[in-house]
mmCIF file of C-alpha atoms and ligand atoms in Angstrom:
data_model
loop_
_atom_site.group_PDB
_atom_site.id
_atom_site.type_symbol
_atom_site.label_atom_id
_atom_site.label_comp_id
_atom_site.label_asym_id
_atom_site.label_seq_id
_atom_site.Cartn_x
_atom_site.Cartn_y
_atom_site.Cartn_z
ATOM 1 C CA UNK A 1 0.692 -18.929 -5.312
ATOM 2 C CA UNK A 2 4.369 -20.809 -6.119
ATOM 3 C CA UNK A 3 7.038 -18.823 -5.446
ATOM 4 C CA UNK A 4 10.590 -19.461 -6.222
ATOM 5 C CA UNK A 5 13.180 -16.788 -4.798
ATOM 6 C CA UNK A 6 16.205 -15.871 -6.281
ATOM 7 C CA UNK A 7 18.961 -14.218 -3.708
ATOM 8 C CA UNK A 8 22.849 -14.174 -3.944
ATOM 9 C CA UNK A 9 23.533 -12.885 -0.560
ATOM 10 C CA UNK A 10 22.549 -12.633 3.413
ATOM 11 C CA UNK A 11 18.747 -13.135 2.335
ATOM 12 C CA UNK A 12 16.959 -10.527 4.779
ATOM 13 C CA UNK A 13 14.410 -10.442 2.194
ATOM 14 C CA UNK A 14 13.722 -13.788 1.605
ATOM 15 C CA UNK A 15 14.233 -14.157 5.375
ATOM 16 C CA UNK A 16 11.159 -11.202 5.377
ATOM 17 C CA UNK A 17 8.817 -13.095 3.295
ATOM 18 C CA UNK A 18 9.537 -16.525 4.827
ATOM 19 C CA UNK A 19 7.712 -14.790 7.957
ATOM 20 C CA UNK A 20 5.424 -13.625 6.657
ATOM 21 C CA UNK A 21 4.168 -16.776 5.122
ATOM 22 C CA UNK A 22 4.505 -18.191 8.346
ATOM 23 C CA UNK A 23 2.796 -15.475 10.159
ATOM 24 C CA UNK A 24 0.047 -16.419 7.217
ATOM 25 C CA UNK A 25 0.349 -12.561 6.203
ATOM 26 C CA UNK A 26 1.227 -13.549 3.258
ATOM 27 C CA UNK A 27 -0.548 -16.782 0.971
ATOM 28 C CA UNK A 28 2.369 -18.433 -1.114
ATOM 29 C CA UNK A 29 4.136 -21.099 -1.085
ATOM 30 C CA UNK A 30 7.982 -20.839 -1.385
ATOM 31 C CA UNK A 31 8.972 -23.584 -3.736
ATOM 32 C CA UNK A 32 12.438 -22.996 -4.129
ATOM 33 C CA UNK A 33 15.241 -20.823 -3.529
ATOM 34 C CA UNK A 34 17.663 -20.542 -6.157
ATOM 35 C CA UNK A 35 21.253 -18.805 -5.551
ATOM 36 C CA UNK A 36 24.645 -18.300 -8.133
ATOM 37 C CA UNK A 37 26.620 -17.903 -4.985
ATOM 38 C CA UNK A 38 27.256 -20.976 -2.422
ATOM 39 C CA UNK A 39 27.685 -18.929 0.388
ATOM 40 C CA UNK A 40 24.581 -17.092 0.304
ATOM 41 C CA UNK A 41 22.685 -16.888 3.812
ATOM 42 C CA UNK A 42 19.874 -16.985 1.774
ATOM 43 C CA UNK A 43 20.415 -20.169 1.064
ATOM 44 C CA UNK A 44 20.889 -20.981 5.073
ATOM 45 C CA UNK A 45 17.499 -18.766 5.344
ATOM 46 C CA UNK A 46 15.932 -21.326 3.451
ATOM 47 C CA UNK A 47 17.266 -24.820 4.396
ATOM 48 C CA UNK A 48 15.939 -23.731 7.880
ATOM 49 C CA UNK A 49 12.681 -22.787 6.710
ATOM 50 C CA UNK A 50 12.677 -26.248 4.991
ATOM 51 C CA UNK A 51 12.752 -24.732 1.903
ATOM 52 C CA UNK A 52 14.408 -26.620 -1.282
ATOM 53 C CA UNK A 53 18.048 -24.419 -1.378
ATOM 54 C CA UNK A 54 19.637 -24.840 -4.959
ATOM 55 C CA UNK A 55 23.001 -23.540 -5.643
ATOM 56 C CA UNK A 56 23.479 -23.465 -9.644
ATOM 57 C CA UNK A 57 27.070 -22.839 -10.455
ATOM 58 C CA UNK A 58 27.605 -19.558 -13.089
ATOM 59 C CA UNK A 59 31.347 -19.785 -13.772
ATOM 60 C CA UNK A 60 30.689 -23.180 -15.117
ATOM 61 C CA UNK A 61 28.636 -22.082 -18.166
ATOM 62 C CA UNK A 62 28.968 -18.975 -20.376
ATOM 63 C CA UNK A 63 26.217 -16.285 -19.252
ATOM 64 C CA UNK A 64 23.329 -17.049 -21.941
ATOM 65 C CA UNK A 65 24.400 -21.278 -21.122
ATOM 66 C CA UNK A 66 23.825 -20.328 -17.446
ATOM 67 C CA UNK A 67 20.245 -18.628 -18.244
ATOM 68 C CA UNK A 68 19.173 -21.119 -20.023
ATOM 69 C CA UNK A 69 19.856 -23.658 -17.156
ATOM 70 C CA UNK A 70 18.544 -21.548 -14.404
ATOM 71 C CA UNK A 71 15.246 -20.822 -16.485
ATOM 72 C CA UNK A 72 14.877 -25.118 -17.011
ATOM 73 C CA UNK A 73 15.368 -25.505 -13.281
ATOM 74 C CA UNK A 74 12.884 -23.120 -12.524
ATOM 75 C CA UNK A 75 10.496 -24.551 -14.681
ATOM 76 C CA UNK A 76 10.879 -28.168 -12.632
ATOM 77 C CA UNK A 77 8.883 -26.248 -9.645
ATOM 78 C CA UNK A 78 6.363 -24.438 -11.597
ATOM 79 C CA UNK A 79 6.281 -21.375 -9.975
ATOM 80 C CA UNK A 80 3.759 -18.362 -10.637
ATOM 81 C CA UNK A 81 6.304 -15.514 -9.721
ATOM 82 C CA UNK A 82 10.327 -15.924 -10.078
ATOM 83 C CA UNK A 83 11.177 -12.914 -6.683
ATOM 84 C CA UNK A 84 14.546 -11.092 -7.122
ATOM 85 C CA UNK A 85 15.471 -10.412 -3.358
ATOM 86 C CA UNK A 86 19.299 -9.422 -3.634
ATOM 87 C CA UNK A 87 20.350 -11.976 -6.779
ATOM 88 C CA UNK A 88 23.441 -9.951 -8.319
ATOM 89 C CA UNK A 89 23.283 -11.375 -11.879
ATOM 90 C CA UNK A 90 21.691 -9.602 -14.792
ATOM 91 C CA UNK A 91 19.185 -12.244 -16.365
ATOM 92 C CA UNK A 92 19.554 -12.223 -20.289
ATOM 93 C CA UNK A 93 16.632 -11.021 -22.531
ATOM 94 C CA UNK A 94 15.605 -14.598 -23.366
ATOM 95 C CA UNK A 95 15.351 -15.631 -19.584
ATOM 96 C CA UNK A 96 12.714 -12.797 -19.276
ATOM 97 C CA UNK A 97 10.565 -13.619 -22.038
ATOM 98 C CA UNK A 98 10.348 -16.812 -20.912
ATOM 99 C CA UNK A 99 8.917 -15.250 -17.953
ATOM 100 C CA UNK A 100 6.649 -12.119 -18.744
ATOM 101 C CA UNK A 101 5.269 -10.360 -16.268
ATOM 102 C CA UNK A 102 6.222 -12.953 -13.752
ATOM 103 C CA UNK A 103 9.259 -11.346 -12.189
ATOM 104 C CA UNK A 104 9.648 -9.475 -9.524
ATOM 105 C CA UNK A 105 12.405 -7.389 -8.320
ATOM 106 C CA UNK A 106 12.976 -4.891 -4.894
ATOM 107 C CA UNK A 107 15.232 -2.463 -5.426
ATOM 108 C CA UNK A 108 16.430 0.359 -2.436
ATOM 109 C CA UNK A 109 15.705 3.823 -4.205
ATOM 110 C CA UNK A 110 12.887 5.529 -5.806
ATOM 111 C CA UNK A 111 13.047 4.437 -9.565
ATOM 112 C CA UNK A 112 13.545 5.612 -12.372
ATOM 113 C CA UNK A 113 16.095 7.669 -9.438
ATOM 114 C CA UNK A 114 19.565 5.487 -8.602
ATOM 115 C CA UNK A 115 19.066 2.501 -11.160
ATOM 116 C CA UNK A 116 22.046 -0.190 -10.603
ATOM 117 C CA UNK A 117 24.205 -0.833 -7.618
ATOM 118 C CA UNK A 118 24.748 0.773 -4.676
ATOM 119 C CA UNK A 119 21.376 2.915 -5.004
ATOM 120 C CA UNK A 120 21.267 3.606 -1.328
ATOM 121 C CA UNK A 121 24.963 5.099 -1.735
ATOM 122 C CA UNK A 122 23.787 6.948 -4.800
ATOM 123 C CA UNK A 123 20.751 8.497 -3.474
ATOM 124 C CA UNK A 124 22.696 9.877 -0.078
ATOM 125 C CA UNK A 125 26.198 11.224 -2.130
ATOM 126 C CA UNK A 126 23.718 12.900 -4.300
ATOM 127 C CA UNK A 127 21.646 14.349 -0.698
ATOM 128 C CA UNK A 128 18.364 13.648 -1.967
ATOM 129 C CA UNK A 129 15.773 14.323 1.210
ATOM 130 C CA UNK A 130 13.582 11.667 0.181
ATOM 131 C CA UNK A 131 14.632 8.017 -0.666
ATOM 132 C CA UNK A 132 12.936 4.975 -0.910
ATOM 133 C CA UNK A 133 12.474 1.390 -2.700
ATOM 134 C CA UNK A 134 10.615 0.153 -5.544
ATOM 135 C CA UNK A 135 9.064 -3.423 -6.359
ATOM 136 C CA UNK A 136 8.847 -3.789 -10.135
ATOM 137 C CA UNK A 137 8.375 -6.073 -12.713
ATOM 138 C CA UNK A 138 11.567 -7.262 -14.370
ATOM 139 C CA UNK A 139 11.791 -6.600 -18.310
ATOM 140 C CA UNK A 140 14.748 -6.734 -20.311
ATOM 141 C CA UNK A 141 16.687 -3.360 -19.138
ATOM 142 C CA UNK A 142 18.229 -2.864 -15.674
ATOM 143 C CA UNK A 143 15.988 -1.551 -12.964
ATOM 144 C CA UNK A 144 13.464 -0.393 -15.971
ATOM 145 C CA UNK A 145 10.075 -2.415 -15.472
ATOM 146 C CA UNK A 146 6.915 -1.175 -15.054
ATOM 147 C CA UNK A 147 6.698 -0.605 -11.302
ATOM 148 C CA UNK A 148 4.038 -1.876 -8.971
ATOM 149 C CA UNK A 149 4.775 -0.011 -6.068
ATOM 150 C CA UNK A 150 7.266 2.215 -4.026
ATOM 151 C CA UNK A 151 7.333 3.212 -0.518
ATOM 152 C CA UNK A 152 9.188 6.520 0.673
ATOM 153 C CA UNK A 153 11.581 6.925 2.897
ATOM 154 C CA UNK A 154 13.197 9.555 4.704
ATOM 155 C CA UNK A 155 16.716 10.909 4.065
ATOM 156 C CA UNK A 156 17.716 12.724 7.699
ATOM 157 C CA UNK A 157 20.383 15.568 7.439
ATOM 158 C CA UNK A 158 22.402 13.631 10.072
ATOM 159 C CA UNK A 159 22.485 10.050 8.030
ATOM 160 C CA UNK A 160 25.472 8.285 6.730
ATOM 161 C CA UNK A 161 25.262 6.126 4.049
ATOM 162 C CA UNK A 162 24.293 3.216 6.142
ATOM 163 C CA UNK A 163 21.811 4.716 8.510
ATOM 164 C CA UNK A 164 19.625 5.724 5.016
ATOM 165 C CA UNK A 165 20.274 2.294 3.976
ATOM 166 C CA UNK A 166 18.869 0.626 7.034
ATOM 167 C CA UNK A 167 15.604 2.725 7.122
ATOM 168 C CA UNK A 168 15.251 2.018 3.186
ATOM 169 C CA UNK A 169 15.727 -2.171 4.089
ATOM 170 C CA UNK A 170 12.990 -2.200 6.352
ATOM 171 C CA UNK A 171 10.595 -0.614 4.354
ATOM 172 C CA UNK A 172 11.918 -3.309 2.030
ATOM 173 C CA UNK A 173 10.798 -5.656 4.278
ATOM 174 C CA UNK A 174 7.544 -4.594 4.440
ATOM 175 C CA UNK A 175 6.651 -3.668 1.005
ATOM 176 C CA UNK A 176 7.674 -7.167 -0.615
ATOM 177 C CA UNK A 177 5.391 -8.957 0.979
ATOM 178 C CA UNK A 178 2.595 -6.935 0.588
ATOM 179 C CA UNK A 179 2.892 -6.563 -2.830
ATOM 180 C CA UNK A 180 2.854 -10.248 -3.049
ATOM 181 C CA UNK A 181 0.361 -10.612 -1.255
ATOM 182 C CA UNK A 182 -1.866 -8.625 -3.874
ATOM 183 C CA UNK A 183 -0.581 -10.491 -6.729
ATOM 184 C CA UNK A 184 -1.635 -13.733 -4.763
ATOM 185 C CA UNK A 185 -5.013 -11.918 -4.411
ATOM 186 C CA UNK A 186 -4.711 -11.628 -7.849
ATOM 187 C CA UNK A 187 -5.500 -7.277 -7.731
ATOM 188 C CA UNK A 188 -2.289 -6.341 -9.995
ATOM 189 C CA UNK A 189 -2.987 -5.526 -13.427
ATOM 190 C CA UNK A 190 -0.683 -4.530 -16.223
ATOM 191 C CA UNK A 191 -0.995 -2.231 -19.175
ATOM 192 C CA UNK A 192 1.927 -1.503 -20.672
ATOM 193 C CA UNK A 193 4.085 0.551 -18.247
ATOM 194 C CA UNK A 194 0.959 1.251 -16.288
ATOM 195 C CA UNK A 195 0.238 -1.141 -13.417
ATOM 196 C CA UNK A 196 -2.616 -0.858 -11.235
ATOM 197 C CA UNK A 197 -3.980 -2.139 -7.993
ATOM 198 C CA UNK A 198 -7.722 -3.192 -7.527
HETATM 199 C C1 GRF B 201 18.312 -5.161 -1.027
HETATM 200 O O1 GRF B 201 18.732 -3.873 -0.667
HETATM 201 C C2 GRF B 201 17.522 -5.114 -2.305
HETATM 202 O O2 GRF B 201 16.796 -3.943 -2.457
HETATM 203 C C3 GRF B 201 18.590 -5.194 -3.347
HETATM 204 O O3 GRF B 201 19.547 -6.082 -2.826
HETATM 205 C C4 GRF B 201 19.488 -6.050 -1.401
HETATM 206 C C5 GRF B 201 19.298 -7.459 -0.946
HETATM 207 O O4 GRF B 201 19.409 -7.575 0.449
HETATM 208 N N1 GRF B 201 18.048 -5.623 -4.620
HETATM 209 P P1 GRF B 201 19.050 -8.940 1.148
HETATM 210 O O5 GRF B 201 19.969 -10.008 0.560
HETATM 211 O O6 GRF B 201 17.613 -9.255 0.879
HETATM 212 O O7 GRF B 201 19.318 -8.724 2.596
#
């Protein structure tokens, strides 16, 4: 399974599922990583990983332009899953039908719960008890694809915002790479919103 990773900060994600594929939990090969920002660690994560690391400049193109050229490149690697781990830009609607069903995206709260940024923030100013993250396919809406799986995660009475944020990110951690690791089995199956595991 080709995977190309798409990140546009410090990468703990990718940094997560380059260990596991080197810890062979995990049976992919990372192809590329792709990043809009040319300080991203991610894209230190992956030149030490030997890992192609590919900045693409957005300011230099207008946002459906920039799309357009970030879908071609990733087409030059052939990937089977494009894998949002922390990339900041909203992909237009005809970069994901160019790509059904073949991204991914982690996000740190219990969807359809705390869609958009700062969802760890979110979730603890609005004192839920329970918190979590979501890996879901990415359609054309934000944080609104048919999810493949979510792990739970404690909210503590004594937390502050970044103590519930740590707990989520290592669940994070975890969960990415498993779910990859089923679509590499090939066990995910999608019926309209409805995805199941064999
Ligand atoms: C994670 O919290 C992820 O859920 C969200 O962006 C953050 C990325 O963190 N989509 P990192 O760059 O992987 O450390």
């Amino acid at each position: 399974m080709r995977l190309i990773i798409l990140a546009s900060g410090r990468g703990s994600n990718l940094q997560s599922i380059i260990e596991s594929v080197a810890n062979g939990k995990l049976a992919a090969t990372i192809v590329a990583v792709i990043s809009d920002n040319p300080k991203a660690y991610a894209l230190e994560h992956a030149r030490r990983a030997n890992i192609p690391a590919v900045f693409l400049n957005s300011q230099e193109s207008a946002r459906g332009k920039f799309n357009e050229i970030l879908a071609d490149t990733i087409e030059t690697y052939h990937p089977d899953y494009i894998v949002l781990a922390g990339y900041m830009r909203i992909l237009t609607p005809a970069f994901v039908e160019r790509f059904p069903m073949r991204i991914l995206n982690i996000h740190p709260s219990l969807l359809p719960s705390f869609q958009g940024l700062h969802a760890q923030r979110q979730a603890w100013k609005y004192g839920v008890k329970v918190s979590g993250c979501t890996v879901h396919f990415v359609d054309s809406g934000l944080d609104s694809g048919p999810i493949i799986a979510q792990r739970a995660v404690e909210a503590k009475d004594d937390d502050d915002e970044d103590a519930l944020a740590e707990r989520i990110l290592e669940q994070e951690h975890l969960l990415y790479s498993e779910v990859l690791q089923l679509l590499a089995e090939g066990r995910v199956s999608v019926n309209g919103r409805k995805v199941s595991i064999k």
